[in-house]
Short mmCIF file of N, CA and C in Angstrom, two decimals:
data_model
loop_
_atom_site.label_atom_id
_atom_site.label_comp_id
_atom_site.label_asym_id
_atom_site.label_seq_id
_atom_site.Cartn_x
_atom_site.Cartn_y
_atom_site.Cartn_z
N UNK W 1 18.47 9.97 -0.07
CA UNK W 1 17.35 9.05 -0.13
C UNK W 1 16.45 9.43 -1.31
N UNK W 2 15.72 8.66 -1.73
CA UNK W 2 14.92 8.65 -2.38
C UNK W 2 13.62 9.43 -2.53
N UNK W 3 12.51 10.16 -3.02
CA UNK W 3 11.24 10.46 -2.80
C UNK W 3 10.70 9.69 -3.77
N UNK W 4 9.50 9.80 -3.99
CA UNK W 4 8.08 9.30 -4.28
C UNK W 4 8.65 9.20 -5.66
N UNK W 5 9.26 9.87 -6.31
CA UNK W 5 8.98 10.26 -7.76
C UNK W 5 10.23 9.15 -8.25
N UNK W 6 11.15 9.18 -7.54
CA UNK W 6 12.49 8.08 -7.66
C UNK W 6 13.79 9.35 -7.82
N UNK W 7 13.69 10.25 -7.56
CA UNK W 7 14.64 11.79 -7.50
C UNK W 7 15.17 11.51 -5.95
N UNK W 8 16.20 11.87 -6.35
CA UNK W 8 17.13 11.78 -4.83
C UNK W 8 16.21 13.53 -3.89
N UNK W 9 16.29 13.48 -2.56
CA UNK W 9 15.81 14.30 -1.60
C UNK W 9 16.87 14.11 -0.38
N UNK W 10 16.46 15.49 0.05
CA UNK W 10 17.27 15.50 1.37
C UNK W 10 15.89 15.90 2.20
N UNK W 11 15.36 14.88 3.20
CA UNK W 11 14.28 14.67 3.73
C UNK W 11 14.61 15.77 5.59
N UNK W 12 15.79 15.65 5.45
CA UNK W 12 16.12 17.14 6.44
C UNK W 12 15.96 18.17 6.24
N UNK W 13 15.73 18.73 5.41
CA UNK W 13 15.13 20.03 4.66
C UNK W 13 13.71 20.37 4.96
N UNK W 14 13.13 19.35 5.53
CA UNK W 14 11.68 19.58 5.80
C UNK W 14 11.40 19.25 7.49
N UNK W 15 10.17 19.95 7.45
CA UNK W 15 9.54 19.23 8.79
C UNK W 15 8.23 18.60 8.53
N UNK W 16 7.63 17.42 9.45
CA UNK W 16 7.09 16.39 9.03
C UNK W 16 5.69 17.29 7.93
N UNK W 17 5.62 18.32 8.83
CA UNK W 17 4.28 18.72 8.18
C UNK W 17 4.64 19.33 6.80
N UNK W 18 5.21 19.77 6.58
CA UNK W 18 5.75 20.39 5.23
C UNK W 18 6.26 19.17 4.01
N UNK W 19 6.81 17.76 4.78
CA UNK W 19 7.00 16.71 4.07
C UNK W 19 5.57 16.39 3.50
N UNK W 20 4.78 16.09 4.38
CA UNK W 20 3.43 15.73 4.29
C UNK W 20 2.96 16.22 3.32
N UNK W 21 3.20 18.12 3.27
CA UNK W 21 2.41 18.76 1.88
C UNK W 21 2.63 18.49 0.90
N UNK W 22 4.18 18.57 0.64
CA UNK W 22 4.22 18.24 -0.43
C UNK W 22 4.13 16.21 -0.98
N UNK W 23 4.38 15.56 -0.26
CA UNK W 23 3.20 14.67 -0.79
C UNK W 23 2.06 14.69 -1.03
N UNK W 24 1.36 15.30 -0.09
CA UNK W 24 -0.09 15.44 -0.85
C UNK W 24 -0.28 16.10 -1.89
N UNK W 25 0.31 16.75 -2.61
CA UNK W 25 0.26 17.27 -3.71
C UNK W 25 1.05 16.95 -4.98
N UNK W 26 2.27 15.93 -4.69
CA UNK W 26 2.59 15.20 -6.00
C UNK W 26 2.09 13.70 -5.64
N UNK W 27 1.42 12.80 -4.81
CA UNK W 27 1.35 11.69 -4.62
C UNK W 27 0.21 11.29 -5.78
N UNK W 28 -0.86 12.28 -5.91
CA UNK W 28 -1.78 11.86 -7.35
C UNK W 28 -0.89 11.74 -8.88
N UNK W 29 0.18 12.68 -8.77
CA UNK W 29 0.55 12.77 -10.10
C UNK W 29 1.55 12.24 -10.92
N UNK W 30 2.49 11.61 -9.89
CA UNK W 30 3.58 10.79 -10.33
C UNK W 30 3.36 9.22 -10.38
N UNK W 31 2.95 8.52 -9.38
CA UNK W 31 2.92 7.70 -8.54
C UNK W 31 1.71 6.83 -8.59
N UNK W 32 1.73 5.39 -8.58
CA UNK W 32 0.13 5.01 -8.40
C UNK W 32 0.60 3.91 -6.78
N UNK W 33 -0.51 3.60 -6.07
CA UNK W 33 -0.52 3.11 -5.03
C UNK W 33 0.79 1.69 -4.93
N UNK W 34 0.86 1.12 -6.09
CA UNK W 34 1.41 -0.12 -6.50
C UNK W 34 2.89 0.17 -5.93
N UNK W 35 3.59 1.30 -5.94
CA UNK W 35 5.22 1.35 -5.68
C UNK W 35 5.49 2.00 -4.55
N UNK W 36 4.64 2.04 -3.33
CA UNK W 36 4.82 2.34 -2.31
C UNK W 36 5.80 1.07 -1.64
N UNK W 37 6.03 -0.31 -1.89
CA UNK W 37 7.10 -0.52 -1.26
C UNK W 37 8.47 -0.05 -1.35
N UNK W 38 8.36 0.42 -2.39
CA UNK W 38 10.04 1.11 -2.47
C UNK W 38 10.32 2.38 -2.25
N UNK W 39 9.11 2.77 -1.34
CA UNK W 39 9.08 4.28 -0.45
C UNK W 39 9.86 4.08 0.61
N UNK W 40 10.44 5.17 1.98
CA UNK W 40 11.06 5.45 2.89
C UNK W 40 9.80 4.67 3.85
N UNK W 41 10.06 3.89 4.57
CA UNK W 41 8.38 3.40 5.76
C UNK W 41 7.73 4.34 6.13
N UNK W 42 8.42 5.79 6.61
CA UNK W 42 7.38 6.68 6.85
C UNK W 42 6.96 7.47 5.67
N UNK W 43 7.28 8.02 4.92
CA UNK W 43 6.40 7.86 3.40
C UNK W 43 5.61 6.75 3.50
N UNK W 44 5.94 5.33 3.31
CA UNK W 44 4.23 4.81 3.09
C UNK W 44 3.29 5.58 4.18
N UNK W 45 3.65 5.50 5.71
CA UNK W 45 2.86 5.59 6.63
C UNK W 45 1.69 7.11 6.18
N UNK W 46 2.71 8.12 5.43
CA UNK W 46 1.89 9.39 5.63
C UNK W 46 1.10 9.12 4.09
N UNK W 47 1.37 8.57 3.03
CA UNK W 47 1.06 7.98 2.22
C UNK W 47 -0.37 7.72 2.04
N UNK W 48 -0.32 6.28 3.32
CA UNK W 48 -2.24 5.62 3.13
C UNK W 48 -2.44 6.41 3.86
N UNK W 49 -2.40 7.29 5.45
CA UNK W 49 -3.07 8.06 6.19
C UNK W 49 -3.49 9.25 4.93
N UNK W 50 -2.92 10.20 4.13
CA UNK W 50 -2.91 10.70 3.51
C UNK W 50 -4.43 10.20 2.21
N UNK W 51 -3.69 8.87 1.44
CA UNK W 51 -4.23 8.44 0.10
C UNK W 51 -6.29 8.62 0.95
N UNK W 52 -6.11 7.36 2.48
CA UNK W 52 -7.56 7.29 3.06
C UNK W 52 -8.29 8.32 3.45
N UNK W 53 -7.56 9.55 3.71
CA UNK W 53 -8.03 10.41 4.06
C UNK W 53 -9.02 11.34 2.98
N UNK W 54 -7.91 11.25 1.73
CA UNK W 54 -8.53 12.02 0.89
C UNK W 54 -10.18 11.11 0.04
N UNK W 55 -9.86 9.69 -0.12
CA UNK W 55 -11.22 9.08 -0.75
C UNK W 55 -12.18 9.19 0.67
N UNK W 56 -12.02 9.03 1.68
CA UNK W 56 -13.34 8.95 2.39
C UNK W 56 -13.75 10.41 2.28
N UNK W 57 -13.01 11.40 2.52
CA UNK W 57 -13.72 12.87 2.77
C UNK W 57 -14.27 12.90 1.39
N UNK W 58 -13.22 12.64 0.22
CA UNK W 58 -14.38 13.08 -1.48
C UNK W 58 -15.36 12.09 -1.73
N UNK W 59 -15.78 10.89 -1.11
CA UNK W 59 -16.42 9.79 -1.87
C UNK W 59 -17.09 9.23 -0.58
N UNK W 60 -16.89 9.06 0.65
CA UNK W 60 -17.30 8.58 1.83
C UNK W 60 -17.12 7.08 1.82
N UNK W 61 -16.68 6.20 2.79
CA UNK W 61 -16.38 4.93 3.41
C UNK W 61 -17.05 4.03 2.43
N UNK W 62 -18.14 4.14 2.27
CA UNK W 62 -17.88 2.87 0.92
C UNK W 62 -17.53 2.79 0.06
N UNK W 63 -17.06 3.92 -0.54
CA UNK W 63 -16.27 4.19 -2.30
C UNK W 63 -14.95 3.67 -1.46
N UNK W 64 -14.64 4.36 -0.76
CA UNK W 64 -12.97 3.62 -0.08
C UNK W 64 -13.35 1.82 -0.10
N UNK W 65 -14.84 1.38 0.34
CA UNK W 65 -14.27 -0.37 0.26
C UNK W 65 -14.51 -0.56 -0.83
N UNK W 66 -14.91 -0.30 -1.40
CA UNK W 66 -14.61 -0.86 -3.12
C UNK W 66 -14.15 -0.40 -3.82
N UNK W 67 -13.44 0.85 -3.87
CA UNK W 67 -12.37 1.42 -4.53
C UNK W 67 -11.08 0.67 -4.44
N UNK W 68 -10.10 0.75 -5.32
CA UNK W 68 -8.66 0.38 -5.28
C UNK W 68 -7.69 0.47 -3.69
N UNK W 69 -7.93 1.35 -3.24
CA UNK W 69 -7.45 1.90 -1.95
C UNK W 69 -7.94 1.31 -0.99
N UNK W 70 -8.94 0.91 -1.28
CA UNK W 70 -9.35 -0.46 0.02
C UNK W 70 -8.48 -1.31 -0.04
N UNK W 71 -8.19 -1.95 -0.98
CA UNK W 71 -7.10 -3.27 -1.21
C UNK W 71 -6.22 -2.84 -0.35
N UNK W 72 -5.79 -1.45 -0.22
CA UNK W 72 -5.02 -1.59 1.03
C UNK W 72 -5.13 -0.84 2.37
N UNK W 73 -6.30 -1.69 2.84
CA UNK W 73 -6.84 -1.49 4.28
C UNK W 73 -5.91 -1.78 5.51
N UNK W 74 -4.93 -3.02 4.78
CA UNK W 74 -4.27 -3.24 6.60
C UNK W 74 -3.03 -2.38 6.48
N UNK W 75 -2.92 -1.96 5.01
CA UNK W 75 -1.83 -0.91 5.50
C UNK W 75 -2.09 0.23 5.59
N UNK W 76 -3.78 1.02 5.65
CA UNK W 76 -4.03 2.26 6.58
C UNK W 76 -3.42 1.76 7.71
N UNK W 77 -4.74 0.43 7.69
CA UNK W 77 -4.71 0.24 9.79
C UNK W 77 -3.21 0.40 10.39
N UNK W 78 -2.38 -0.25 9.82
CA UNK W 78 -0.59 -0.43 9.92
C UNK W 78 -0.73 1.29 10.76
N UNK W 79 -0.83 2.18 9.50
CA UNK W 79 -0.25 3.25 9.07
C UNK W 79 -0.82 4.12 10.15
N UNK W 80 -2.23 4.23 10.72
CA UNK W 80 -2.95 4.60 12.02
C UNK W 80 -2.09 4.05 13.30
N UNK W 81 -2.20 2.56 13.49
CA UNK W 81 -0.88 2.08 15.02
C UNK W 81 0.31 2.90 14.82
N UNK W 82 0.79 2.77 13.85
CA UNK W 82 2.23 3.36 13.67
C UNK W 82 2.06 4.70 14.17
N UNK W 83 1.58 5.58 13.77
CA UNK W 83 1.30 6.98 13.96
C UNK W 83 0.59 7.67 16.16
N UNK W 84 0.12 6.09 16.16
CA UNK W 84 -0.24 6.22 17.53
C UNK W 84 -1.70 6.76 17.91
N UNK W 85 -2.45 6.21 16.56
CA UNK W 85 -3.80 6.39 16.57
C UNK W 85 -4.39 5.01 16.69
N UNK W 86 -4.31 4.39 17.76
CA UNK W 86 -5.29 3.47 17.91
C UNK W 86 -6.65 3.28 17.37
N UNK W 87 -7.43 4.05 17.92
CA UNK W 87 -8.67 4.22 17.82
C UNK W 87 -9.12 4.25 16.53
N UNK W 88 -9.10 5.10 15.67
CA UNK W 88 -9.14 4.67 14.00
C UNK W 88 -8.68 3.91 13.64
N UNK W 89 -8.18 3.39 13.98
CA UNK W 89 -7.25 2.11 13.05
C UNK W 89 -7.94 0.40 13.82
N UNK W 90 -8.71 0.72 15.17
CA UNK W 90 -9.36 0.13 15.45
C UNK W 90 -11.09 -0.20 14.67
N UNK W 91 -11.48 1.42 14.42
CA UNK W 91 -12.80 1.45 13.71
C UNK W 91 -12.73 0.73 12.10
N UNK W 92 -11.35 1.46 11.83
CA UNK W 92 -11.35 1.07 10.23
C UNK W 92 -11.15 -0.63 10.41
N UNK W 93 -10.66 -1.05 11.03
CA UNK W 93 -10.73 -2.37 11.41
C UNK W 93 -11.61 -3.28 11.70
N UNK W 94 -12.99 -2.78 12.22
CA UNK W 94 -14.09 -3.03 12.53
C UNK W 94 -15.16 -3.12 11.19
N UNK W 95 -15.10 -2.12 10.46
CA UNK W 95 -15.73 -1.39 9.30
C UNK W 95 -15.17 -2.92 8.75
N UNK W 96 -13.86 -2.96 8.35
CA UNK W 96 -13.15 -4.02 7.24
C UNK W 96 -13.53 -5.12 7.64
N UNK W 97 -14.07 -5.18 8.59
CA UNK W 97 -14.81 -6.85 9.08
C UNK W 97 -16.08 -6.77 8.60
N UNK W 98 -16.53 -5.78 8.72
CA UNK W 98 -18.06 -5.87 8.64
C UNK W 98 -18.77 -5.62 7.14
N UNK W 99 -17.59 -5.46 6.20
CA UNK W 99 -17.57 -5.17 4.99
C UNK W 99 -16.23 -5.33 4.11
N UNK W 100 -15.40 -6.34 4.20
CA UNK W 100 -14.17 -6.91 3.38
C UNK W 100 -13.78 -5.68 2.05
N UNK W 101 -12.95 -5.06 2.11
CA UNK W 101 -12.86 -4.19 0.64
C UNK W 101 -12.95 -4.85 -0.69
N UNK W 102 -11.82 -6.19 -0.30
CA UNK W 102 -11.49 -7.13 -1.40
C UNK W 102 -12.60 -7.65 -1.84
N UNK W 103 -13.36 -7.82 -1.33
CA UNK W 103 -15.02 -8.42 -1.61
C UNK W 103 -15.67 -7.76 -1.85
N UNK W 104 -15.75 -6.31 -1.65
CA UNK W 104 -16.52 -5.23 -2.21
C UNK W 104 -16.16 -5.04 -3.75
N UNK W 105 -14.48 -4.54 -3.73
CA UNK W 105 -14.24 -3.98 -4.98
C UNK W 105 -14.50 -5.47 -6.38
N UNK W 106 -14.17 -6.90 -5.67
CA UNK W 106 -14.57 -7.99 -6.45
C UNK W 106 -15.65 -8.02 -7.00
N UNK W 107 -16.66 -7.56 -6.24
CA UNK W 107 -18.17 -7.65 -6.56
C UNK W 107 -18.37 -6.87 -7.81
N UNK W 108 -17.87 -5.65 -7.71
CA UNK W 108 -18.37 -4.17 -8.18
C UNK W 108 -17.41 -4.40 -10.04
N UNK W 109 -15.88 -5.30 -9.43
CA UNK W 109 -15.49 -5.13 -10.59
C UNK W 109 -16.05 -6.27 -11.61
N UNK W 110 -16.45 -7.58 -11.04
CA UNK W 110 -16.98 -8.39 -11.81
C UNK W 110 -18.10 -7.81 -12.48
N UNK W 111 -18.61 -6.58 -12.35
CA UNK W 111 -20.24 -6.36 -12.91
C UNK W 111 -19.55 -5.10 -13.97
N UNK W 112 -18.43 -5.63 -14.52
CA UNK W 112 -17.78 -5.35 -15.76
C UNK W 112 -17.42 -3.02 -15.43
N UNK W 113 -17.02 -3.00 -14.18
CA UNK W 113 -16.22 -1.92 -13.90
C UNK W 113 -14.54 -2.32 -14.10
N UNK W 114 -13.85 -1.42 -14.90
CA UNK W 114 -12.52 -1.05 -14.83
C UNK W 114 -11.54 -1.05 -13.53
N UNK W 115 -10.75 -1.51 -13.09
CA UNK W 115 -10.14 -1.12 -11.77
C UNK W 115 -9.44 0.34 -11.83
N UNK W 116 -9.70 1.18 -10.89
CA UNK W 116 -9.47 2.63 -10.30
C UNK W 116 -10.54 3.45 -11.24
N UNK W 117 -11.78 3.08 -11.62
CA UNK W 117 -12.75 4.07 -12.26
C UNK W 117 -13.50 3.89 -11.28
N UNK W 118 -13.85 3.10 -10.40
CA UNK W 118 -14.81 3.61 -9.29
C UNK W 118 -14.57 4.48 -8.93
N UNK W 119 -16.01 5.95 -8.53
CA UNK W 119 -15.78 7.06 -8.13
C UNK W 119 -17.07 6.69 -6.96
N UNK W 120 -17.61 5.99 -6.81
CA UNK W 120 -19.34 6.53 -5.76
C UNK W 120 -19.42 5.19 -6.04
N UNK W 121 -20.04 4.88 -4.85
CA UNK W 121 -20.73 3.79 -3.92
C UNK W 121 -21.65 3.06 -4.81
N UNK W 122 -21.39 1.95 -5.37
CA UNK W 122 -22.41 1.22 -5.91
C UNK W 122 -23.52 0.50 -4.43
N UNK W 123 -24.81 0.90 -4.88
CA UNK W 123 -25.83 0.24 -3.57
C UNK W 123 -26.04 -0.61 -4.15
N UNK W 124 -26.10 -1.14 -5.12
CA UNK W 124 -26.55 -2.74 -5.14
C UNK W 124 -25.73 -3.74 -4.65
N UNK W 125 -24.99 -3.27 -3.72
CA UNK W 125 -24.28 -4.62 -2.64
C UNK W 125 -25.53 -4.79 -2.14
N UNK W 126 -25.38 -6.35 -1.81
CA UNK W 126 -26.39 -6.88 -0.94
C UNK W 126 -26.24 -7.15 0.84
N UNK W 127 -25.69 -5.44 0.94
CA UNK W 127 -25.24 -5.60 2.06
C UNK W 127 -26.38 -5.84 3.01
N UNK W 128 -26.79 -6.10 4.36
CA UNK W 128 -27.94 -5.28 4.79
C UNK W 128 -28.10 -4.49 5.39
N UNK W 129 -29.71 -4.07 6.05
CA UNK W 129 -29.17 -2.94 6.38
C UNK W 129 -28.72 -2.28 7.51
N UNK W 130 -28.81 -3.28 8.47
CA UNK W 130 -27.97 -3.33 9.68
C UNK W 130 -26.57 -3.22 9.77
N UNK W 131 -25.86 -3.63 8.61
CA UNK W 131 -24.46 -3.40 8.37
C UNK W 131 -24.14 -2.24 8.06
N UNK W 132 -25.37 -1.46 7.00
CA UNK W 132 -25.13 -0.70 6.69
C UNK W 132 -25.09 0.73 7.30
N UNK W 133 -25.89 0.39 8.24
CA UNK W 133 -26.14 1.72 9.51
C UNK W 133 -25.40 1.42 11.01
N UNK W 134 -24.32 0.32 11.23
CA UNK W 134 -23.16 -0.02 12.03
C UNK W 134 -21.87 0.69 11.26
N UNK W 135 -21.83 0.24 9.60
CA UNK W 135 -20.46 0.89 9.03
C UNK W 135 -20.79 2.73 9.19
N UNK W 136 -21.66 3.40 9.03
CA UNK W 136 -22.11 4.46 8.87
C UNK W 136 -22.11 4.72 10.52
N UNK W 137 -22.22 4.29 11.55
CA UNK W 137 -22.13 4.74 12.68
C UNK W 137 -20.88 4.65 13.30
N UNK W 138 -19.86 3.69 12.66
CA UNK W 138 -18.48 3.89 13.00
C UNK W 138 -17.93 4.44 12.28
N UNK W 139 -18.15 4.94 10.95
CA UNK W 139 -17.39 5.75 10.10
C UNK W 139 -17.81 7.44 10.78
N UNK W 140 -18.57 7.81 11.41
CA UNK W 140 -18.92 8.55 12.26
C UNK W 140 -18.26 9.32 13.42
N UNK W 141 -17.39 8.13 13.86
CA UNK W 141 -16.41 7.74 14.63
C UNK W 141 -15.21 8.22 14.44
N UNK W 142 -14.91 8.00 12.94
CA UNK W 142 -13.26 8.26 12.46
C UNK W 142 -13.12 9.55 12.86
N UNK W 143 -11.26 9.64 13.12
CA UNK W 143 -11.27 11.55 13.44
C UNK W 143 -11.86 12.48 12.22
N UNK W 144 -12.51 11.83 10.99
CA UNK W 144 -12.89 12.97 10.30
C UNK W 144 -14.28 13.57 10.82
N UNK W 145 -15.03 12.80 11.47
CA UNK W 145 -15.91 13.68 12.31
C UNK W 145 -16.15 14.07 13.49
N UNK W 146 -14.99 14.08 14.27
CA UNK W 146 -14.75 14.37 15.38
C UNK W 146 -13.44 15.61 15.37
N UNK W 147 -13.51 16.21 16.34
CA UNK W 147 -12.22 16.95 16.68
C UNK W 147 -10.93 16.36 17.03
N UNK W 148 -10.73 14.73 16.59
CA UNK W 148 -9.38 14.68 17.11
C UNK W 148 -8.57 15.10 15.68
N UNK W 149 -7.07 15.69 16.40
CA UNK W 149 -6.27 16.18 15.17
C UNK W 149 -5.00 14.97 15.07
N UNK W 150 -5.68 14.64 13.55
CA UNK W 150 -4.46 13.00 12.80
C UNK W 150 -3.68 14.11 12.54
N UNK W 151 -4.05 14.82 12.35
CA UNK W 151 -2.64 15.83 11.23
C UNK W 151 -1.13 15.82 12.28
N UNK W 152 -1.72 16.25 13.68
CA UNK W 152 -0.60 16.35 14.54
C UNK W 152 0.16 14.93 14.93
N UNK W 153 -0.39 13.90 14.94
CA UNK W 153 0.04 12.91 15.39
C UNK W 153 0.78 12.46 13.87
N UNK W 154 0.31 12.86 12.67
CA UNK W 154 1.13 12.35 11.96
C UNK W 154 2.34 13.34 11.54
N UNK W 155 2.34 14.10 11.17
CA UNK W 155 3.34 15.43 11.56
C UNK W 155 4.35 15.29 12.86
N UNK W 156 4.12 15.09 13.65
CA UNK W 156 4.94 14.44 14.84
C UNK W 156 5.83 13.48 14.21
N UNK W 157 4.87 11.82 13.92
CA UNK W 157 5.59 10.95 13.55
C UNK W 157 6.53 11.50 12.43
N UNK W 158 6.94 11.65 11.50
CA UNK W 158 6.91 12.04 10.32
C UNK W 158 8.48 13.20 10.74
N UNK W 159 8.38 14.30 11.69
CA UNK W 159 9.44 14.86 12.55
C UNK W 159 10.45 14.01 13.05
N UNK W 160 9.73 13.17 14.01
CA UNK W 160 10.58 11.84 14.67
C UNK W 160 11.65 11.40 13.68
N UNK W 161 10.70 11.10 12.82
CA UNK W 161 11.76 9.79 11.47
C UNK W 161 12.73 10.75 10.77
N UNK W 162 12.41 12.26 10.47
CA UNK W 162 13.45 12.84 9.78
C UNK W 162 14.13 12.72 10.99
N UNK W 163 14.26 13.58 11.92
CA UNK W 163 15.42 13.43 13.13
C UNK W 163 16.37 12.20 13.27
N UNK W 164 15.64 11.09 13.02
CA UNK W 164 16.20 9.90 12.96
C UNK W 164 17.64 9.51 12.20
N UNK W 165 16.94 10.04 10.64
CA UNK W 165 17.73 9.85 9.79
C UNK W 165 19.53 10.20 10.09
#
């Protein structure tokens, strides 16, 4: 099979969590978000869990909706059900209603930004500010500030699918 880079892999050689690492550590450098369909499905899955994980913890939930990586919000959410995390994939779902990415990053790029140079939260959305302290109270929510562990549930999944193979 294939990896990320387009190099043949033997994806039995690993276990999910060790697959995982080393994506997270060549997925910035080869790869841009755009050729994840011609990934393995669970590669995408650890992929956006992975790609979302890393912009909300460096940049926080609104650089993710108007960043590039928002554009692909329903395939976190996908990528959360799949994994058997409801609950986030419910919030991020909630958040994406209450603040569209595609409409964020539209806004931000029409006011003559580059696409993938957003780094930090433009505030001159005219969000208000009731939205703005609902997205901030469910982003609150996500397992990054809580004790639930994504790592295991995706590491699991991720085990499953090599076994599969």
């Amino acid at each position: 099979m294939q990896w990320i880079d387009g190099n043949e892999i033997d994806f039995k050689q690993y276990t999910g969590e060790k697959l995982c690492e080393k994506l997270s550590l060549e997925m910035w450098n080869c790869c841009k978000v755009e050729q994840w369909p011609s990934w393995v499905d669970f590669i995408q899955v650890a992929y956006f869990i992975i790609a979302f994980d890393t912009e909300v913890t460096m940049e926080g939930i609104f650089t993710f909706l108007e960043n590039s990586i928002g554009h692909y919000a329903p395939q976190i959410i996908q990528a959360f059900r799949e994994i058997g995390d409801d609950n986030d994939a419910n919030i991020l779902e909630e958040i994406c209603t209450l603040c569209p990415p595609d409409i964020m990053r539209g806004e931000l790029l029409d006011s003559s930004h580059q696409e993938y140079e957003i780094t930090s939260f433009n505030e001159d959305h005219e969000l208000k500010e009731d939205i703005v302290e609902r997205i901030n109270e469910l982003a609150g929510n996500l397992y990054l500030k809580t004790d639930f562990d994504i790592w295991k549930l995706l590491f699991d999944f991720v085990d499953r699918k090599i076994e599969a193979l």
